[in-house]
PDB file of C-alpha atoms in Angstrom:
ATOM      1  CA  MET G 789     -59.361  64.069  18.474  1.00  0.00           C
ATOM      2  CA  THR G 790     -57.052  64.863  21.385  1.00  0.00           C
ATOM      3  CA  GLU G 791     -53.357  64.603  20.574  1.00  0.00           C
ATOM      4  CA  VAL G 792     -50.258  64.833  22.749  1.00  0.00           C
ATOM      5  CA  SER G 793     -46.661  63.961  21.952  1.00  0.00           C
ATOM      6  CA  ARG G 794     -43.340  63.497  23.694  1.00  0.00           C
ATOM      7  CA  MET G 795     -39.748  62.998  22.593  1.00  0.00           C
ATOM      8  CA  VAL G 796     -38.227  59.901  24.201  1.00  0.00           C
ATOM      9  CA  ASP G 797     -34.486  59.328  24.495  1.00  0.00           C
ATOM     10  CA  ALA G 798     -34.801  55.726  23.336  1.00  0.00           C
ATOM     11  CA  PRO G 799     -35.267  54.088  19.918  1.00  0.00           C
ATOM     12  CA  PRO G 800     -38.742  53.026  18.751  1.00  0.00           C
ATOM     13  CA  GLU G 801     -38.066  49.343  19.511  1.00  0.00           C
ATOM     14  CA  SER G 802     -37.368  50.199  23.162  1.00  0.00           C
ATOM     15  CA  VAL G 803     -40.583  52.185  23.462  1.00  0.00           C
ATOM     16  CA  PHE G 804     -42.553  49.476  21.676  1.00  0.00           C
ATOM     17  CA  ALA G 805     -41.127  46.863  24.058  1.00  0.00           C
ATOM     18  CA  VAL G 806     -42.956  48.655  26.887  1.00  0.00           C
ATOM     19  CA  LEU G 807     -46.180  48.750  24.860  1.00  0.00           C
ATOM     20  CA  ALA G 808     -45.738  45.057  24.051  1.00  0.00           C
ATOM     21  CA  ASP G 809     -45.456  44.236  27.763  1.00  0.00           C
ATOM     22  CA  GLY G 810     -49.114  44.211  28.736  1.00  0.00           C
ATOM     23  CA  TRP G 811     -48.228  43.791  32.397  1.00  0.00           C
ATOM     24  CA  SER G 812     -46.558  47.242  32.326  1.00  0.00           C
ATOM     25  CA  TYR G 813     -49.832  48.908  31.246  1.00  0.00           C
ATOM     26  CA  GLY G 814     -50.765  49.779  34.837  1.00  0.00           C
ATOM     27  CA  GLY G 815     -47.384  51.448  35.296  1.00  0.00           C
ATOM     28  CA  TRP G 816     -47.759  54.016  32.552  1.00  0.00           C
ATOM     29  CA  VAL G 817     -51.485  54.384  31.778  1.00  0.00           C
ATOM     30  CA  VAL G 818     -52.901  56.969  34.159  1.00  0.00           C
ATOM     31  CA  GLY G 819     -56.097  55.651  35.738  1.00  0.00           C
ATOM     32  CA  SER G 820     -55.332  51.977  35.244  1.00  0.00           C
ATOM     33  CA  SER G 821     -54.817  50.678  38.752  1.00  0.00           C
ATOM     34  CA  HIS G 822     -54.582  46.899  38.410  1.00  0.00           C
ATOM     35  CA  ILE G 823     -53.851  44.476  35.568  1.00  0.00           C
ATOM     36  CA  ARG G 824     -55.841  41.281  36.035  1.00  0.00           C
ATOM     37  CA  VAL G 825     -55.087  39.327  32.856  1.00  0.00           C
ATOM     38  CA  VAL G 826     -53.056  39.908  29.704  1.00  0.00           C
ATOM     39  CA  ASP G 827     -53.840  37.697  26.718  1.00  0.00           C
ATOM     40  CA  GLU G 828     -50.868  35.506  25.812  1.00  0.00           C
ATOM     41  CA  ASP G 829     -50.672  36.902  22.290  1.00  0.00           C
ATOM     42  CA  TRP G 830     -50.582  40.572  23.385  1.00  0.00           C
ATOM     43  CA  PRO G 831     -50.117  42.880  21.423  1.00  0.00           C
ATOM     44  CA  ALA G 832     -51.505  40.931  18.444  1.00  0.00           C
ATOM     45  CA  VAL G 833     -54.683  42.254  16.829  1.00  0.00           C
ATOM     46  CA  GLY G 834     -57.647  41.141  18.929  1.00  0.00           C
ATOM     47  CA  ALA G 835     -55.590  40.566  22.094  1.00  0.00           C
ATOM     48  CA  ARG G 836     -56.865  42.140  25.301  1.00  0.00           C
ATOM     49  CA  ILE G 837     -55.640  43.481  28.605  1.00  0.00           C
ATOM     50  CA  HIS G 838     -58.158  43.109  31.410  1.00  0.00           C
ATOM     51  CA  HIS G 839     -57.582  45.954  33.839  1.00  0.00           C
ATOM     52  CA  SER G 840     -59.203  47.816  36.697  1.00  0.00           C
ATOM     53  CA  VAL G 841     -59.716  51.547  36.743  1.00  0.00           C
ATOM     54  CA  GLY G 842     -60.023  53.708  39.842  1.00  0.00           C
ATOM     55  CA  LEU G 843     -59.076  53.453  43.474  1.00  0.00           C
ATOM     56  CA  TRP G 844     -59.882  50.497  45.653  1.00  0.00           C
ATOM     57  CA  PRO G 845     -62.590  49.679  46.690  1.00  0.00           C
ATOM     58  CA  LEU G 846     -64.317  51.639  43.932  1.00  0.00           C
ATOM     59  CA  GLN G 847     -62.571  49.928  41.025  1.00  0.00           C
ATOM     60  CA  ILE G 848     -64.259  49.187  37.746  1.00  0.00           C
ATOM     61  CA  GLU G 849     -63.172  46.191  35.694  1.00  0.00           C
ATOM     62  CA  ASP G 850     -62.624  46.960  32.026  1.00  0.00           C
ATOM     63  CA  GLU G 851     -60.475  45.913  29.108  1.00  0.00           C
ATOM     64  CA  SER G 852     -58.452  47.296  26.225  1.00  0.00           C
ATOM     65  CA  THR G 853     -58.295  45.506  22.868  1.00  0.00           C
ATOM     66  CA  VAL G 854     -55.700  45.792  20.097  1.00  0.00           C
ATOM     67  CA  VAL G 855     -57.253  46.952  16.825  1.00  0.00           C
ATOM     68  CA  VAL G 856     -54.071  47.612  14.807  1.00  0.00           C
ATOM     69  CA  MET G 857     -50.469  46.716  15.591  1.00  0.00           C
ATOM     70  CA  GLU G 858     -47.363  47.482  13.550  1.00  0.00           C
ATOM     71  CA  PRO G 859     -44.233  46.447  15.493  1.00  0.00           C
ATOM     72  CA  ASP G 860     -42.051  49.387  16.570  1.00  0.00           C
ATOM     73  CA  GLN G 861     -44.431  51.804  14.819  1.00  0.00           C
ATOM     74  CA  LEU G 862     -48.075  51.793  15.883  1.00  0.00           C
ATOM     75  CA  LEU G 863     -50.556  50.459  18.414  1.00  0.00           C
ATOM     76  CA  LEU G 864     -54.259  51.268  18.115  1.00  0.00           C
ATOM     77  CA  LEU G 865     -56.419  50.206  21.042  1.00  0.00           C
ATOM     78  CA  HIS G 866     -60.079  50.334  21.881  1.00  0.00           C
ATOM     79  CA  ALA G 867     -60.124  51.049  25.598  1.00  0.00           C
ATOM     80  CA  LYS G 868     -63.345  50.594  27.512  1.00  0.00           C
ATOM     81  CA  ALA G 869     -64.008  53.186  30.161  1.00  0.00           C
ATOM     82  CA  TRP G 870     -67.159  51.767  31.738  1.00  0.00           C
ATOM     83  CA  LEU G 871     -69.513  54.701  32.238  1.00  0.00           C
ATOM     84  CA  PHE G 872     -67.972  56.823  29.475  1.00  0.00           C
ATOM     85  CA  GLY G 873     -67.959  54.173  26.747  1.00  0.00           C
ATOM     86  CA  THR G 874     -65.057  53.195  24.519  1.00  0.00           C
ATOM     87  CA  ALA G 875     -62.158  55.316  23.313  1.00  0.00           C
ATOM     88  CA  ALA G 876     -59.851  54.770  20.360  1.00  0.00           C
ATOM     89  CA  VAL G 877     -56.267  55.303  21.516  1.00  0.00           C
ATOM     90  CA  GLU G 878     -53.541  55.502  18.861  1.00  0.00           C
ATOM     91  CA  ILE G 879     -49.892  55.435  19.895  1.00  0.00           C
ATOM     92  CA  ALA G 880     -47.536  56.149  16.986  1.00  0.00           C
ATOM     93  CA  LEU G 881     -43.754  55.808  17.303  1.00  0.00           C
ATOM     94  CA  LEU G 882     -41.810  58.047  14.937  1.00  0.00           C
ATOM     95  CA  PRO G 883     -38.021  57.567  14.770  1.00  0.00           C
ATOM     96  CA  ARG G 884     -35.897  60.683  15.171  1.00  0.00           C
ATOM     97  CA  ASP G 885     -32.149  61.409  15.162  1.00  0.00           C
ATOM     98  CA  GLY G 886     -31.263  58.376  13.062  1.00  0.00           C
ATOM     99  CA  GLY G 887     -33.512  56.098  15.117  1.00  0.00           C
ATOM    100  CA  THR G 888     -31.823  56.822  18.458  1.00  0.00           C
ATOM    101  CA  ARG G 889     -34.829  58.781  19.762  1.00  0.00           C
ATOM    102  CA  THR G 890     -38.572  58.451  19.317  1.00  0.00           C
ATOM    103  CA  LEU G 891     -41.346  60.978  18.955  1.00  0.00           C
ATOM    104  CA  VAL G 892     -44.333  59.290  20.585  1.00  0.00           C
ATOM    105  CA  ARG G 893     -47.688  60.642  19.456  1.00  0.00           C
ATOM    106  CA  MET G 894     -50.858  59.653  21.317  1.00  0.00           C
ATOM    107  CA  ARG G 895     -54.290  60.413  19.901  1.00  0.00           C
ATOM    108  CA  GLU G 896     -57.514  59.600  21.694  1.00  0.00           C
ATOM    109  CA  HIS G 897     -61.214  60.126  21.140  1.00  0.00           C
ATOM    110  CA  ALA G 898     -64.468  58.535  22.232  1.00  0.00           C
ATOM    111  CA  VAL G 899     -65.941  56.128  19.679  1.00  0.00           C
ATOM    112  CA  ARG G 900     -68.911  54.678  21.623  1.00  0.00           C
ATOM    113  CA  GLY G 901     -71.020  55.532  24.626  1.00  0.00           C
ATOM    114  CA  PRO G 902     -71.804  58.751  26.497  1.00  0.00           C
ATOM    115  CA  GLY G 903     -68.254  60.095  26.114  1.00  0.00           C
ATOM    116  CA  LYS G 904     -68.885  60.436  22.384  1.00  0.00           C
ATOM    117  CA  LEU G 905     -71.534  63.059  23.146  1.00  0.00           C
ATOM    118  CA  LEU G 906     -68.940  65.390  24.663  1.00  0.00           C
ATOM    119  CA  PRO G 907     -67.654  68.082  22.313  1.00  0.00           C
ATOM    120  CA  GLU G 908     -64.054  67.504  21.157  1.00  0.00           C
ATOM    121  CA  ARG G 909     -62.911  70.573  23.089  1.00  0.00           C
ATOM    122  CA  VAL G 910     -64.272  69.096  26.337  1.00  0.00           C
ATOM    123  CA  GLN G 911     -62.764  65.680  25.554  1.00  0.00           C
ATOM    124  CA  GLY G 912     -59.425  67.405  25.029  1.00  0.00           C
ATOM    125  CA  TRP G 913     -59.706  69.339  28.275  1.00  0.00           C
ATOM    126  CA  LEU G 914     -60.312  66.062  30.142  1.00  0.00           C
ATOM    127  CA  LEU G 915     -57.814  63.849  28.286  1.00  0.00           C
ATOM    128  CA  ARG G 916     -54.810  66.058  27.520  1.00  0.00           C
ATOM    129  CA  PRO G 917     -53.317  66.266  31.068  1.00  0.00           C
ATOM    130  CA  ARG G 918     -53.879  62.533  31.661  1.00  0.00           C
ATOM    131  CA  ASN G 919     -52.313  61.551  28.349  1.00  0.00           C
ATOM    132  CA  LYS G 920     -49.311  63.860  28.839  1.00  0.00           C
ATOM    133  CA  GLU G 921     -48.621  62.155  32.158  1.00  0.00           C
ATOM    134  CA  SER G 922     -49.107  58.718  30.574  1.00  0.00           C
ATOM    135  CA  LEU G 923     -46.479  59.544  27.928  1.00  0.00           C
ATOM    136  CA  ALA G 924     -44.090  60.831  30.610  1.00  0.00           C
ATOM    137  CA  ARG G 925     -44.460  57.508  32.447  1.00  0.00           C
ATOM    138  CA  LEU G 926     -44.053  55.510  29.231  1.00  0.00           C
ATOM    139  CA  ALA G 927     -40.878  57.454  28.444  1.00  0.00           C
ATOM    140  CA  ASP G 928     -39.449  56.870  31.916  1.00  0.00           C
ATOM    141  CA  ILE G 929     -40.047  53.130  31.697  1.00  0.00           C
ATOM    142  CA  ALA G 930     -38.570  52.860  28.177  1.00  0.00           C
ATOM    143  CA  VAL G 931     -35.475  54.890  29.054  1.00  0.00           C
ATOM    144  CA  GLY G 932     -35.040  53.096  32.382  1.00  0.00           C
ATOM    145  CA  ARG G 933     -35.296  49.634  30.859  1.00  0.00           C
ATOM    146  CA  ARG G 934     -32.844  50.582  28.147  1.00  0.00           C
ATOM    147  CA  ALA G 935     -30.333  51.912  30.688  1.00  0.00           C
ATOM    148  CA  THR G 936     -30.702  48.767  32.796  1.00  0.00           C
ATOM    149  CA  SER G 937     -30.213  46.465  29.811  1.00  0.00           C
ATOM    150  CA  ARG G 938     -26.985  48.277  28.833  1.00  0.00           C
ATOM    151  CA  SER G 939     -25.509  47.899  32.333  1.00  0.00           C
TER     152      SER G 939
END
């Protein structure tokens, strides 16, 4: 399982608010280029985000589905990646500094399809840089929204 983490200068509820906004998914998930539909009950278990991956005109339409959701603490998704199969993506929010900051931990691994045949070391080599950038974007959105709401 590939794991990356990042300290965010915002409380868990601020970070989770970004995760709970399915329309923001394309802004922080590297590779997701267009959000087509977000189920009304997102991020409830079973809710889906229908998104496109890749650059136009070579986009692939896929979806991500919530498997587990604990408000302000955890989101576990099954993200389809067309050719590569499906990945389990766990985003855990761990309060730090009395709840004023959040350690965000993202774990990902292939659970179905051809991607599952790749050794974990290769999966990590492919996923780690992408997921680090995704967490940097998530942090920027969470901190930026928080700063805007306090103004």
